[in-house]
mmCIF file of C-alpha atoms in Angstrom:
data_model
loop_
_atom_site.group_PDB
_atom_site.id
_atom_site.type_symbol
_atom_site.label_atom_id
_atom_site.label_comp_id
_atom_site.label_asym_id
_atom_site.label_seq_id
_atom_site.Cartn_x
_atom_site.Cartn_y
_atom_site.Cartn_z
ATOM 1 C CA MET I 673 -20.373 -17.922 -15.651
ATOM 2 C CA SER I 674 -18.651 -18.066 -12.774
ATOM 3 C CA LYS I 675 -18.884 -16.916 -9.343
ATOM 4 C CA THR I 676 -15.926 -15.499 -6.854
ATOM 5 C CA ILE I 677 -16.198 -14.924 -3.247
ATOM 6 C CA VAL I 678 -13.514 -12.133 -2.630
ATOM 7 C CA ALA I 679 -13.400 -11.912 1.364
ATOM 8 C CA GLY I 680 -11.839 -7.779 2.362
ATOM 9 C CA GLY I 681 -13.042 -5.167 0.918
ATOM 10 C CA GLY I 682 -9.824 -3.383 0.611
ATOM 11 C CA ILE I 683 -7.519 -1.934 -2.086
ATOM 12 C CA GLY I 684 -6.578 -5.483 -2.902
ATOM 13 C CA GLY I 685 -9.967 -7.003 -2.378
ATOM 14 C CA LEU I 686 -11.933 -4.402 -5.128
ATOM 15 C CA ALA I 687 -8.696 -4.853 -7.342
ATOM 16 C CA THR I 688 -9.427 -8.208 -7.633
ATOM 17 C CA ALA I 689 -13.131 -7.539 -7.887
ATOM 18 C CA VAL I 690 -13.111 -5.311 -10.628
ATOM 19 C CA SER I 691 -10.863 -7.621 -12.356
ATOM 20 C CA LEU I 692 -12.559 -10.982 -12.332
ATOM 21 C CA ALA I 693 -15.956 -8.723 -13.402
ATOM 22 C CA ALA I 694 -14.129 -7.705 -16.274
ATOM 23 C CA ARG I 695 -13.939 -10.801 -17.912
ATOM 24 C CA GLY I 696 -17.235 -11.646 -17.102
ATOM 25 C CA HIS I 697 -17.042 -12.684 -13.194
ATOM 26 C CA GLN I 698 -19.511 -12.773 -11.362
ATOM 27 C CA VAL I 699 -17.712 -11.610 -7.646
ATOM 28 C CA THR I 700 -18.907 -11.082 -4.262
ATOM 29 C CA VAL I 701 -16.982 -8.921 -1.293
ATOM 30 C CA LEU I 702 -17.053 -9.360 1.763
ATOM 31 C CA GLU I 703 -16.991 -6.571 3.349
ATOM 32 C CA ARG I 704 -15.889 -7.128 7.989
ATOM 33 C CA ARG I 705 -16.932 -2.852 8.799
ATOM 34 C CA ASP I 706 -20.719 -1.224 8.178
ATOM 35 C CA GLU I 707 -18.952 1.241 5.069
ATOM 36 C CA PHE I 708 -16.197 0.868 2.288
ATOM 37 C CA SER I 709 -14.062 3.740 2.892
ATOM 38 C CA GLU I 710 -10.084 3.669 2.892
ATOM 39 C CA TYR I 711 -8.880 5.276 6.224
ATOM 40 C CA GLY I 712 -4.550 6.171 6.420
ATOM 41 C CA ALA I 713 -2.720 9.333 4.477
ATOM 42 C CA GLY I 714 -0.348 9.597 2.150
ATOM 43 C CA ILE I 715 0.778 6.160 -0.642
ATOM 44 C CA GLN I 716 3.464 5.831 -3.033
ATOM 45 C CA LEU I 717 2.659 4.391 -6.224
ATOM 46 C CA GLY I 718 5.799 2.771 -8.363
ATOM 47 C CA PRO I 719 4.758 2.791 -12.365
ATOM 48 C CA ASN I 720 3.825 -0.608 -12.244
ATOM 49 C CA ALA I 721 0.870 0.211 -9.890
ATOM 50 C CA PHE I 722 -0.554 2.590 -12.308
ATOM 51 C CA HIS I 723 0.493 0.143 -15.444
ATOM 52 C CA ALA I 724 -1.444 -2.645 -13.282
ATOM 53 C CA LEU I 725 -4.305 0.032 -12.679
ATOM 54 C CA ASP I 726 -4.893 0.831 -16.591
ATOM 55 C CA SER I 727 -5.078 -2.843 -17.075
ATOM 56 C CA LEU I 728 -8.149 -2.573 -14.736
ATOM 57 C CA GLY I 729 -10.103 0.596 -16.080
ATOM 58 C CA ILE I 730 -9.455 3.360 -13.787
ATOM 59 C CA GLY I 731 -5.653 4.691 -14.444
ATOM 60 C CA ASP I 732 -6.742 8.174 -15.118
ATOM 61 C CA ALA I 733 -8.762 7.855 -12.623
ATOM 62 C CA VAL I 734 -6.080 7.840 -10.178
ATOM 63 C CA ARG I 735 -4.142 10.317 -12.432
ATOM 64 C CA ASP I 736 -6.545 12.968 -11.571
ATOM 65 C CA ARG I 737 -6.068 12.746 -8.016
ATOM 66 C CA ALA I 738 -2.365 12.065 -7.776
ATOM 67 C CA VAL I 739 -0.358 14.359 -7.525
ATOM 68 C CA PHE I 740 3.466 13.293 -9.637
ATOM 69 C CA ILE I 741 6.650 13.849 -7.670
ATOM 70 C CA ASP I 742 10.117 14.970 -9.278
ATOM 71 C CA ALA I 743 11.873 12.886 -7.948
ATOM 72 C CA LEU I 744 12.981 10.206 -4.867
ATOM 73 C CA GLN I 745 15.463 12.438 -2.356
ATOM 74 C CA LEU I 746 18.023 10.483 0.539
ATOM 75 C CA MET I 747 18.559 13.402 3.121
ATOM 76 C CA ASP I 748 22.064 13.167 6.210
ATOM 77 C CA GLY I 749 19.068 13.505 8.520
ATOM 78 C CA THR I 750 22.030 14.643 11.078
ATOM 79 C CA THR I 751 23.622 16.556 8.665
ATOM 80 C CA GLY I 752 21.246 17.820 6.692
ATOM 81 C CA ASP I 753 23.621 17.203 3.749
ATOM 82 C CA ARG I 754 21.841 15.027 -0.318
ATOM 83 C CA VAL I 755 23.217 11.413 -0.218
ATOM 84 C CA ALA I 756 21.527 10.699 -3.604
ATOM 85 C CA ARG I 757 18.371 11.897 -5.496
ATOM 86 C CA LEU I 758 16.752 9.684 -8.185
ATOM 87 C CA PRO I 759 15.198 11.429 -10.667
ATOM 88 C CA LEU I 760 11.147 10.762 -11.714
ATOM 89 C CA THR I 761 11.015 12.940 -14.834
ATOM 90 C CA GLU I 762 10.964 12.592 -18.644
ATOM 91 C CA THR I 763 14.101 9.483 -18.695
ATOM 92 C CA TYR I 764 11.978 8.371 -16.343
ATOM 93 C CA ARG I 765 9.039 8.497 -17.199
ATOM 94 C CA ALA I 766 9.802 7.200 -20.484
ATOM 95 C CA ARG I 767 12.009 4.132 -19.512
ATOM 96 C CA PHE I 768 9.215 2.637 -17.183
ATOM 97 C CA GLY I 769 5.991 4.188 -19.509
ATOM 98 C CA ASN I 770 4.429 5.618 -16.741
ATOM 99 C CA PRO I 771 4.493 7.776 -13.687
ATOM 100 C CA TYR I 772 5.763 7.966 -9.533
ATOM 101 C CA ALA I 773 2.869 9.629 -8.048
ATOM 102 C CA VAL I 774 1.923 10.441 -4.345
ATOM 103 C CA VAL I 775 -1.821 10.266 -3.097
ATOM 104 C CA ARG I 776 -3.619 9.799 -0.457
ATOM 105 C CA ARG I 777 -4.907 6.234 0.023
ATOM 106 C CA ALA I 778 -9.098 7.402 -0.525
ATOM 107 C CA ASP I 779 -8.558 8.854 -3.933
ATOM 108 C CA LEU I 780 -6.681 5.597 -5.062
ATOM 109 C CA TYR I 781 -9.407 3.417 -2.794
ATOM 110 C CA GLU I 782 -12.392 5.549 -4.525
ATOM 111 C CA PRO I 783 -11.793 5.186 -8.260
ATOM 112 C CA LEU I 784 -12.022 0.875 -7.526
ATOM 113 C CA LEU I 785 -14.969 1.930 -5.013
ATOM 114 C CA ASP I 786 -16.328 3.287 -8.132
ATOM 115 C CA ALA I 787 -15.402 0.969 -10.790
ATOM 116 C CA CYS I 788 -17.425 -1.713 -8.284
ATOM 117 C CA ARG I 789 -19.917 -0.269 -7.820
ATOM 118 C CA ALA I 790 -20.342 0.926 -11.585
ATOM 119 C CA SER I 791 -20.755 -3.712 -11.968
ATOM 120 C CA ASP I 792 -23.852 -5.302 -12.433
ATOM 121 C CA LEU I 793 -21.207 -8.242 -11.627
ATOM 122 C CA ILE I 794 -19.723 -6.959 -9.026
ATOM 123 C CA GLU I 795 -22.365 -6.966 -5.698
ATOM 124 C CA LEU I 796 -20.560 -5.345 -2.208
ATOM 125 C CA ARG I 797 -21.972 -5.925 0.964
ATOM 126 C CA THR I 798 -20.986 -4.788 4.388
ATOM 127 C CA GLY I 799 -21.442 -5.874 7.842
ATOM 128 C CA SER I 800 -19.817 -9.478 6.242
ATOM 129 C CA ALA I 801 -16.920 -10.757 8.193
ATOM 130 C CA VAL I 802 -15.595 -14.001 7.511
ATOM 131 C CA VAL I 803 -14.069 -16.112 10.080
ATOM 132 C CA ARG I 804 -14.045 -19.350 7.913
ATOM 133 C CA TYR I 805 -14.769 -21.616 4.510
ATOM 134 C CA GLU I 806 -15.111 -25.284 3.927
ATOM 135 C CA GLN I 807 -15.210 -26.455 0.129
ATOM 136 C CA ASP I 808 -14.947 -29.456 -2.412
ATOM 137 C CA HIS I 809 -14.940 -30.460 -5.805
ATOM 138 C CA THR I 810 -16.458 -28.139 -6.860
ATOM 139 C CA HIS I 811 -17.159 -24.888 -5.066
ATOM 140 C CA ALA I 812 -14.894 -22.565 -1.453
ATOM 141 C CA HIS I 813 -18.538 -21.453 0.440
ATOM 142 C CA ALA I 814 -17.180 -18.332 2.884
ATOM 143 C CA VAL I 815 -18.862 -18.605 5.676
ATOM 144 C CA ALA I 816 -19.673 -15.443 7.475
ATOM 145 C CA ALA I 817 -20.013 -13.978 11.103
ATOM 146 C CA ASP I 818 -23.707 -14.160 10.819
ATOM 147 C CA GLY I 819 -23.750 -17.769 9.603
ATOM 148 C CA ILE I 820 -24.474 -16.536 5.828
ATOM 149 C CA ARG I 821 -22.842 -18.808 2.817
ATOM 150 C CA HIS I 822 -21.813 -17.686 0.633
ATOM 151 C CA THR I 823 -20.377 -20.189 -1.977
ATOM 152 C CA GLY I 824 -18.696 -19.791 -5.415
ATOM 153 C CA THR I 825 -16.766 -21.320 -7.835
ATOM 154 C CA ALA I 826 -13.378 -19.877 -5.948
ATOM 155 C CA LEU I 827 -12.447 -17.716 -2.638
ATOM 156 C CA ILE I 828 -9.747 -14.597 -2.549
ATOM 157 C CA GLY I 829 -8.438 -13.818 0.599
ATOM 158 C CA ALA I 830 -7.936 -10.214 0.345
ATOM 159 C CA ASP I 831 -8.242 -9.751 4.074
ATOM 160 C CA GLY I 832 -4.914 -7.691 5.519
ATOM 161 C CA ILE I 833 -2.432 -8.568 7.402
ATOM 162 C CA ARG I 834 -4.637 -10.380 10.230
ATOM 163 C CA SER I 835 -6.607 -12.850 7.381
ATOM 164 C CA THR I 836 -8.600 -15.300 8.666
ATOM 165 C CA ILE I 837 -8.187 -17.293 5.577
ATOM 166 C CA ARG I 838 -4.171 -16.837 6.038
ATOM 167 C CA GLN I 839 -5.432 -18.831 9.841
ATOM 168 C CA GLN I 840 -7.059 -21.269 8.620
ATOM 169 C CA LEU I 841 -5.057 -22.254 4.212
ATOM 170 C CA ILE I 842 -1.334 -21.989 6.479
ATOM 171 C CA GLY I 843 -1.910 -21.566 10.001
ATOM 172 C CA ASP I 844 1.371 -18.986 10.484
ATOM 173 C CA GLY I 845 0.269 -17.551 13.939
ATOM 174 C CA GLU I 846 0.376 -13.507 13.783
ATOM 175 C CA PRO I 847 2.030 -10.527 11.729
ATOM 176 C CA ARG I 848 5.438 -10.557 12.744
ATOM 177 C CA VAL I 849 6.280 -7.737 14.588
ATOM 178 C CA SER I 850 9.293 -5.140 13.174
ATOM 179 C CA GLY I 851 10.124 -3.285 16.336
ATOM 180 C CA HIS I 852 9.900 0.218 13.801
ATOM 181 C CA THR I 853 6.203 2.801 15.656
ATOM 182 C CA ILE I 854 5.805 4.983 13.102
ATOM 183 C CA TYR I 855 4.031 8.364 13.825
ATOM 184 C CA ARG I 856 1.784 10.148 11.331
ATOM 185 C CA SER I 857 0.614 13.435 9.977
ATOM 186 C CA VAL I 858 -1.076 15.237 7.709
ATOM 187 C CA ILE I 859 -1.208 18.676 7.383
ATOM 188 C CA PRO I 860 -2.366 21.625 5.410
ATOM 189 C CA MET I 861 0.317 22.990 3.474
ATOM 190 C CA GLU I 862 -0.392 27.233 4.007
ATOM 191 C CA LYS I 863 0.640 26.217 6.770
ATOM 192 C CA VAL I 864 4.306 24.849 5.510
ATOM 193 C CA PRO I 865 6.355 27.538 5.074
ATOM 194 C CA GLN I 866 7.760 28.684 1.108
ATOM 195 C CA GLU I 867 10.769 27.346 1.464
ATOM 196 C CA LEU I 868 10.451 24.218 2.626
ATOM 197 C CA ARG I 869 8.082 22.746 0.407
ATOM 198 C CA THR I 870 9.514 20.911 -2.975
ATOM 199 C CA ASN I 871 8.160 18.485 -5.268
ATOM 200 C CA SER I 872 9.813 15.579 -4.494
ATOM 201 C CA VAL I 873 9.251 12.308 -2.164
ATOM 202 C CA THR I 874 11.881 13.440 0.612
ATOM 203 C CA LEU I 875 13.305 10.957 2.964
ATOM 204 C CA TRP I 876 15.838 11.804 6.087
ATOM 205 C CA ALA I 877 17.890 9.072 7.659
ATOM 206 C CA GLY I 878 18.862 9.220 11.166
ATOM 207 C CA PRO I 879 20.868 6.561 13.679
ATOM 208 C CA ARG I 880 17.110 3.628 13.916
ATOM 209 C CA TRP I 881 14.741 6.461 12.180
ATOM 210 C CA HIS I 882 13.629 8.020 9.961
ATOM 211 C CA PHE I 883 11.281 11.006 8.090
ATOM 212 C CA VAL I 884 9.295 10.812 4.817
ATOM 213 C CA HIS I 885 7.603 13.957 3.875
ATOM 214 C CA TYR I 886 5.315 14.878 0.221
ATOM 215 C CA ALA I 887 2.539 16.693 -1.107
ATOM 216 C CA ILE I 888 -0.675 14.541 -1.342
ATOM 217 C CA ASP I 889 -4.082 15.288 -1.457
ATOM 218 C CA GLY I 890 -3.474 17.300 -5.381
ATOM 219 C CA GLY I 891 -0.395 19.862 -3.162
ATOM 220 C CA ALA I 892 -3.024 21.587 -0.245
ATOM 221 C CA SER I 893 -1.314 19.154 2.163
ATOM 222 C CA LEU I 894 1.733 17.642 3.195
ATOM 223 C CA ASN I 895 1.617 14.567 4.172
ATOM 224 C CA LEU I 896 4.125 12.861 7.174
ATOM 225 C CA ALA I 897 5.616 10.284 8.422
ATOM 226 C CA ALA I 898 8.233 9.639 10.674
ATOM 227 C CA THR I 899 9.867 6.405 11.820
ATOM 228 C CA ARG I 900 11.162 5.091 14.692
ATOM 229 C CA ASP I 901 13.521 2.281 15.484
ATOM 230 C CA ASP I 902 12.305 1.413 19.024
ATOM 231 C CA ALA I 903 12.198 -2.176 19.928
ATOM 232 C CA ALA I 904 8.461 -2.197 19.943
ATOM 233 C CA THR I 905 7.060 -5.689 20.362
ATOM 234 C CA GLU I 906 3.326 -4.661 20.918
ATOM 235 C CA ALA I 907 1.381 -3.982 17.412
ATOM 236 C CA ILE I 908 -0.690 -0.476 18.206
ATOM 237 C CA ALA I 909 -2.628 0.734 14.538
ATOM 238 C CA ALA I 910 -4.021 4.237 14.366
ATOM 239 C CA VAL I 911 -2.863 5.134 18.748
ATOM 240 C CA PRO I 912 -2.941 9.144 19.159
ATOM 241 C CA THR I 913 0.134 10.568 19.939
ATOM 242 C CA PRO I 914 1.097 13.684 21.905
ATOM 243 C CA ARG I 915 2.582 15.869 19.430
ATOM 244 C CA ASP I 916 5.719 15.854 22.349
ATOM 245 C CA HIS I 917 6.329 12.374 22.641
ATOM 246 C CA VAL I 918 7.010 12.801 18.419
ATOM 247 C CA LEU I 919 8.954 15.260 19.009
ATOM 248 C CA GLY I 920 11.161 13.275 21.674
ATOM 249 C CA GLU I 921 11.479 9.926 19.184
ATOM 250 C CA PHE I 922 13.961 12.115 16.751
ATOM 251 C CA PRO I 923 17.588 12.861 18.143
ATOM 252 C CA GLY I 924 20.189 14.877 16.251
ATOM 253 C CA MET I 925 17.594 15.876 13.584
ATOM 254 C CA SER I 926 19.031 18.054 11.191
ATOM 255 C CA GLU I 927 17.748 21.301 11.086
ATOM 256 C CA ARG I 928 15.544 21.584 8.529
ATOM 257 C CA ALA I 929 14.023 18.515 8.999
ATOM 258 C CA ARG I 930 13.282 19.297 12.213
ATOM 259 C CA ALA I 931 11.355 21.731 11.406
ATOM 260 C CA LEU I 932 8.882 20.130 8.927
ATOM 261 C CA LEU I 933 8.611 18.082 11.775
ATOM 262 C CA GLU I 934 7.423 20.660 14.404
ATOM 263 C CA LEU I 935 4.577 21.341 11.865
ATOM 264 C CA GLY I 936 2.917 17.708 12.281
ATOM 265 C CA GLU I 937 -0.317 17.589 14.590
ATOM 266 C CA GLU I 938 -2.538 15.219 15.888
ATOM 267 C CA TRP I 939 -0.080 12.210 15.364
ATOM 268 C CA ARG I 940 -1.040 8.795 15.372
ATOM 269 C CA ALA I 941 0.744 6.011 15.577
ATOM 270 C CA TRP I 942 1.667 2.080 13.675
ATOM 271 C CA VAL I 943 3.184 -0.236 14.588
ATOM 272 C CA LEU I 944 4.593 -1.828 11.657
ATOM 273 C CA CYS I 945 4.611 -5.834 10.741
ATOM 274 C CA ASP I 946 5.103 -8.185 8.320
ATOM 275 C CA ARG I 947 5.518 -12.262 7.805
ATOM 276 C CA ASP I 948 8.501 -14.487 6.366
ATOM 277 C CA PRO I 949 7.409 -15.050 3.021
ATOM 278 C CA VAL I 950 5.886 -18.363 1.993
ATOM 279 C CA ARG I 951 6.250 -20.241 -0.986
ATOM 280 C CA ASP I 952 2.679 -21.158 -1.932
ATOM 281 C CA TRP I 953 -0.623 -19.398 -0.788
ATOM 282 C CA SER I 954 -3.730 -21.230 -2.911
ATOM 283 C CA TYR I 955 -4.886 -24.922 -1.938
ATOM 284 C CA GLY I 956 -7.539 -26.011 -3.955
ATOM 285 C CA ARG I 957 -9.857 -23.763 -4.212
ATOM 286 C CA VAL I 958 -9.370 -20.641 -2.320
ATOM 287 C CA ALA I 959 -5.860 -18.596 -2.726
ATOM 288 C CA LEU I 960 -4.623 -15.242 -0.958
ATOM 289 C CA LEU I 961 -3.847 -11.623 -2.489
ATOM 290 C CA GLY I 962 -1.838 -8.451 -1.594
ATOM 291 C CA ASP I 963 -1.427 -7.988 1.965
ATOM 292 C CA ALA I 964 -3.004 -11.799 3.088
ATOM 293 C CA ALA I 965 -0.257 -13.453 1.034
ATOM 294 C CA HIS I 966 1.883 -11.379 1.285
ATOM 295 C CA PRO I 967 2.841 -8.225 4.225
ATOM 296 C CA MET I 968 5.569 -6.176 3.451
ATOM 297 C CA LEU I 969 7.465 -3.459 5.251
ATOM 298 C CA GLN I 970 6.850 0.352 3.911
ATOM 299 C CA TYR I 971 10.323 0.013 2.858
ATOM 300 C CA ALA I 972 10.086 -0.266 -0.784
ATOM 301 C CA ALA I 973 6.577 1.458 -0.757
ATOM 302 C CA GLN I 974 4.789 -1.100 -2.735
ATOM 303 C CA GLY I 975 2.245 -3.099 -1.112
ATOM 304 C CA ALA I 976 -0.915 -1.746 -2.605
ATOM 305 C CA CYS I 977 1.125 -2.079 -5.488
ATOM 306 C CA MET I 978 1.812 -5.846 -5.913
ATOM 307 C CA ALA I 979 -1.848 -6.618 -4.007
ATOM 308 C CA LEU I 980 -2.755 -4.753 -8.164
ATOM 309 C CA GLU I 981 -0.614 -7.064 -9.371
ATOM 310 C CA ASP I 982 -1.966 -9.405 -7.892
ATOM 311 C CA ALA I 983 -5.670 -9.073 -8.948
ATOM 312 C CA VAL I 984 -4.363 -7.917 -12.650
ATOM 313 C CA VAL I 985 -2.446 -11.636 -12.659
ATOM 314 C CA LEU I 986 -6.029 -13.363 -10.641
ATOM 315 C CA GLY I 987 -8.403 -12.043 -13.779
ATOM 316 C CA HIS I 988 -5.303 -12.889 -16.797
ATOM 317 C CA LEU I 989 -5.482 -16.594 -15.347
ATOM 318 C CA LEU I 990 -9.426 -17.164 -14.588
ATOM 319 C CA GLU I 991 -9.647 -15.079 -18.107
ATOM 320 C CA ASP I 992 -11.884 -17.865 -19.573
ATOM 321 C CA GLY I 993 -14.346 -18.362 -17.038
ATOM 322 C CA ASP I 994 -13.213 -22.650 -16.951
ATOM 323 C CA ALA I 995 -14.585 -22.853 -13.335
ATOM 324 C CA ASP I 996 -13.284 -27.125 -13.433
ATOM 325 C CA ALA I 997 -9.888 -25.148 -14.450
ATOM 326 C CA VAL I 998 -9.705 -23.268 -11.106
ATOM 327 C CA PRO I 999 -7.449 -25.314 -8.958
ATOM 328 C CA GLN I 1000 -4.678 -25.336 -11.301
ATOM 329 C CA ARG I 1001 -4.918 -21.639 -12.587
ATOM 330 C CA LEU I 1002 -5.137 -20.719 -8.395
ATOM 331 C CA GLU I 1003 -2.315 -22.817 -7.942
ATOM 332 C CA LYS I 1004 -0.026 -20.688 -12.017
ATOM 333 C CA TYR I 1005 -1.636 -17.889 -10.488
ATOM 334 C CA THR I 1006 0.883 -18.713 -6.689
ATOM 335 C CA ALA I 1007 3.847 -19.819 -9.167
ATOM 336 C CA GLU I 1008 4.152 -16.335 -11.039
ATOM 337 C CA ARG I 1009 3.433 -14.040 -7.700
ATOM 338 C CA ARG I 1010 5.952 -15.545 -5.559
ATOM 339 C CA GLU I 1011 8.964 -14.989 -7.007
ATOM 340 C CA ARG I 1012 8.168 -11.095 -6.807
ATOM 341 C CA THR I 1013 6.789 -10.400 -3.411
ATOM 342 C CA ALA I 1014 9.536 -12.629 -1.800
ATOM 343 C CA LYS I 1015 11.699 -10.856 -3.459
ATOM 344 C CA THR I 1016 10.486 -6.758 -2.184
ATOM 345 C CA GLN I 1017 9.412 -8.514 1.407
ATOM 346 C CA CYS I 1018 12.905 -8.585 2.058
ATOM 347 C CA VAL I 1019 14.822 -6.106 -0.066
ATOM 348 C CA ALA I 1020 11.747 -3.352 2.049
ATOM 349 C CA ARG I 1021 12.799 -5.627 4.984
ATOM 350 C CA GLU I 1022 16.977 -4.999 3.918
ATOM 351 C CA LEU I 1023 16.261 -1.111 2.753
ATOM 352 C CA GLY I 1024 15.656 -1.010 6.536
ATOM 353 C CA ARG I 1025 18.202 -2.280 8.037
ATOM 354 C CA ARG I 1026 21.129 -0.348 5.593
ATOM 355 C CA ILE I 1027 19.115 2.494 3.746
ATOM 356 C CA TYR I 1028 17.034 4.374 6.046
ATOM 357 C CA HIS I 1029 17.797 3.770 9.815
ATOM 358 C CA PRO I 1030 21.818 2.767 9.734
ATOM 359 C CA GLU I 1031 24.612 4.375 12.634
ATOM 360 C CA GLY I 1032 27.429 5.400 12.852
ATOM 361 C CA GLU I 1033 29.984 3.777 9.957
ATOM 362 C CA GLY I 1034 27.118 1.804 8.930
ATOM 363 C CA ALA I 1035 25.694 5.468 7.811
ATOM 364 C CA LEU I 1036 28.721 6.786 6.440
ATOM 365 C CA ALA I 1037 29.207 3.286 3.960
ATOM 366 C CA ARG I 1038 25.429 3.938 2.498
ATOM 367 C CA ASN I 1039 25.944 7.549 1.985
ATOM 368 C CA ALA I 1040 29.370 7.142 0.031
ATOM 369 C CA ALA I 1041 27.808 4.122 -1.931
ATOM 370 C CA LEU I 1042 24.828 5.805 -3.261
ATOM 371 C CA SER I 1043 26.307 8.817 -3.376
ATOM 372 C CA ALA I 1044 28.807 7.008 -6.017
ATOM 373 C CA MET I 1045 25.742 6.323 -8.166
ATOM 374 C CA SER I 1046 24.751 8.485 -11.751
ATOM 375 C CA ASP I 1047 21.009 8.550 -12.677
ATOM 376 C CA ASP I 1048 21.217 5.880 -15.063
ATOM 377 C CA GLU I 1049 23.642 3.514 -12.391
ATOM 378 C CA LEU I 1050 19.961 4.379 -9.618
ATOM 379 C CA HIS I 1051 17.088 3.787 -12.703
ATOM 380 C CA ASP I 1052 18.658 0.505 -13.280
ATOM 381 C CA THR I 1053 18.672 -0.419 -9.607
ATOM 382 C CA VAL I 1054 14.937 0.111 -9.124
ATOM 383 C CA ALA I 1055 13.563 -1.212 -12.526
ATOM 384 C CA TRP I 1056 13.088 -4.815 -11.669
ATOM 385 C CA LEU I 1057 10.805 -3.627 -9.237
ATOM 386 C CA HIS I 1058 9.155 0.127 -10.659
ATOM 387 C CA GLY I 1059 8.932 -1.285 -14.626
ATOM 388 C CA GLY I 1060 6.416 -4.375 -13.335
ATOM 389 C CA GLN I 1061 8.922 -6.265 -16.681
ATOM 390 C CA GLY I 1062 7.265 -9.832 -16.984
ATOM 391 C CA VAL I 1063 3.875 -9.415 -15.143
ATOM 392 C CA ARG I 1064 1.216 -11.045 -16.743
ATOM 393 C CA GLY I 1065 -1.317 -8.680 -18.199
ATOM 394 C CA LEU I 1066 1.086 -5.431 -17.565
#
């Protein structure tokens, strides 16, 4: 029986463990923190994510916690006019074979964690930060900070955007700081006036800023995320931020958007980071997955979706448990995933520049182009991404 070591117990790491265990692999997941948990607020899941979750056997568990929304709406953040509306109901679901939904991150993470705990083939270890790896012709060895060596026929680095495994494997330094600061807040839906509620993911796009909101927690909470293109140069994460500061960062916001922004409480700030795509993220018996392999900005709402796809593809490629074939299978995994993930990384950047944050003539051109598109044309635009066509196992 093959054994795989997974560095990182986030969404991608747990999905990898579930995928491999379903095919008879023993898996040890090494998490640097003292508990397996997921922080953060809302997350969007396209049909491709649900294809992956169904393959992993937890699609229904996530659906039970999800809010299924009717549309993605793009609003002009200064005039308050609707620019475009991408419907996500019957026609969309029939075309792509699954719904589009939003959840709290924990509502995706906890079913994955439950599936890991239910498997006799998965070992979950906390307080096990991987500091380096070694490998030979037959095995890969993850060396933890406590000196313990964990050995398997493969090592998967799912340890996030600042992956220790990536630094040894690729050595491309720190992530790229985007210069965009995002402020997040979650509030009880009971505090939201009825006239401000909608069953959509709504994006208000302004000059060098945007504001997104949607329901989570089965509709009991409203997730708020406001982003400012402020040329930030230092990466920060979850820094408490005064409400007055957040409100002052979004000048010229339309009345309805401002009313929603003002509902926010206990704001926290992050500076968004990503990396340039790379051609290869495997060497020998070691490979990367999720944000460790292809971190992307939030603007395509696909970071977690891509990690779930990675996990499914990897499981299928390692299905027969042939330990001798692992290096070749990991090369094939990278080859199958590189074009799709690189395109998504680049599209996410472009969405921020051309759709979310343009000003002046750029904003007018965006409005004119998108408002002229039919529902079918909007669906065609996202088909390559939301459908997951051609992804092994989906």
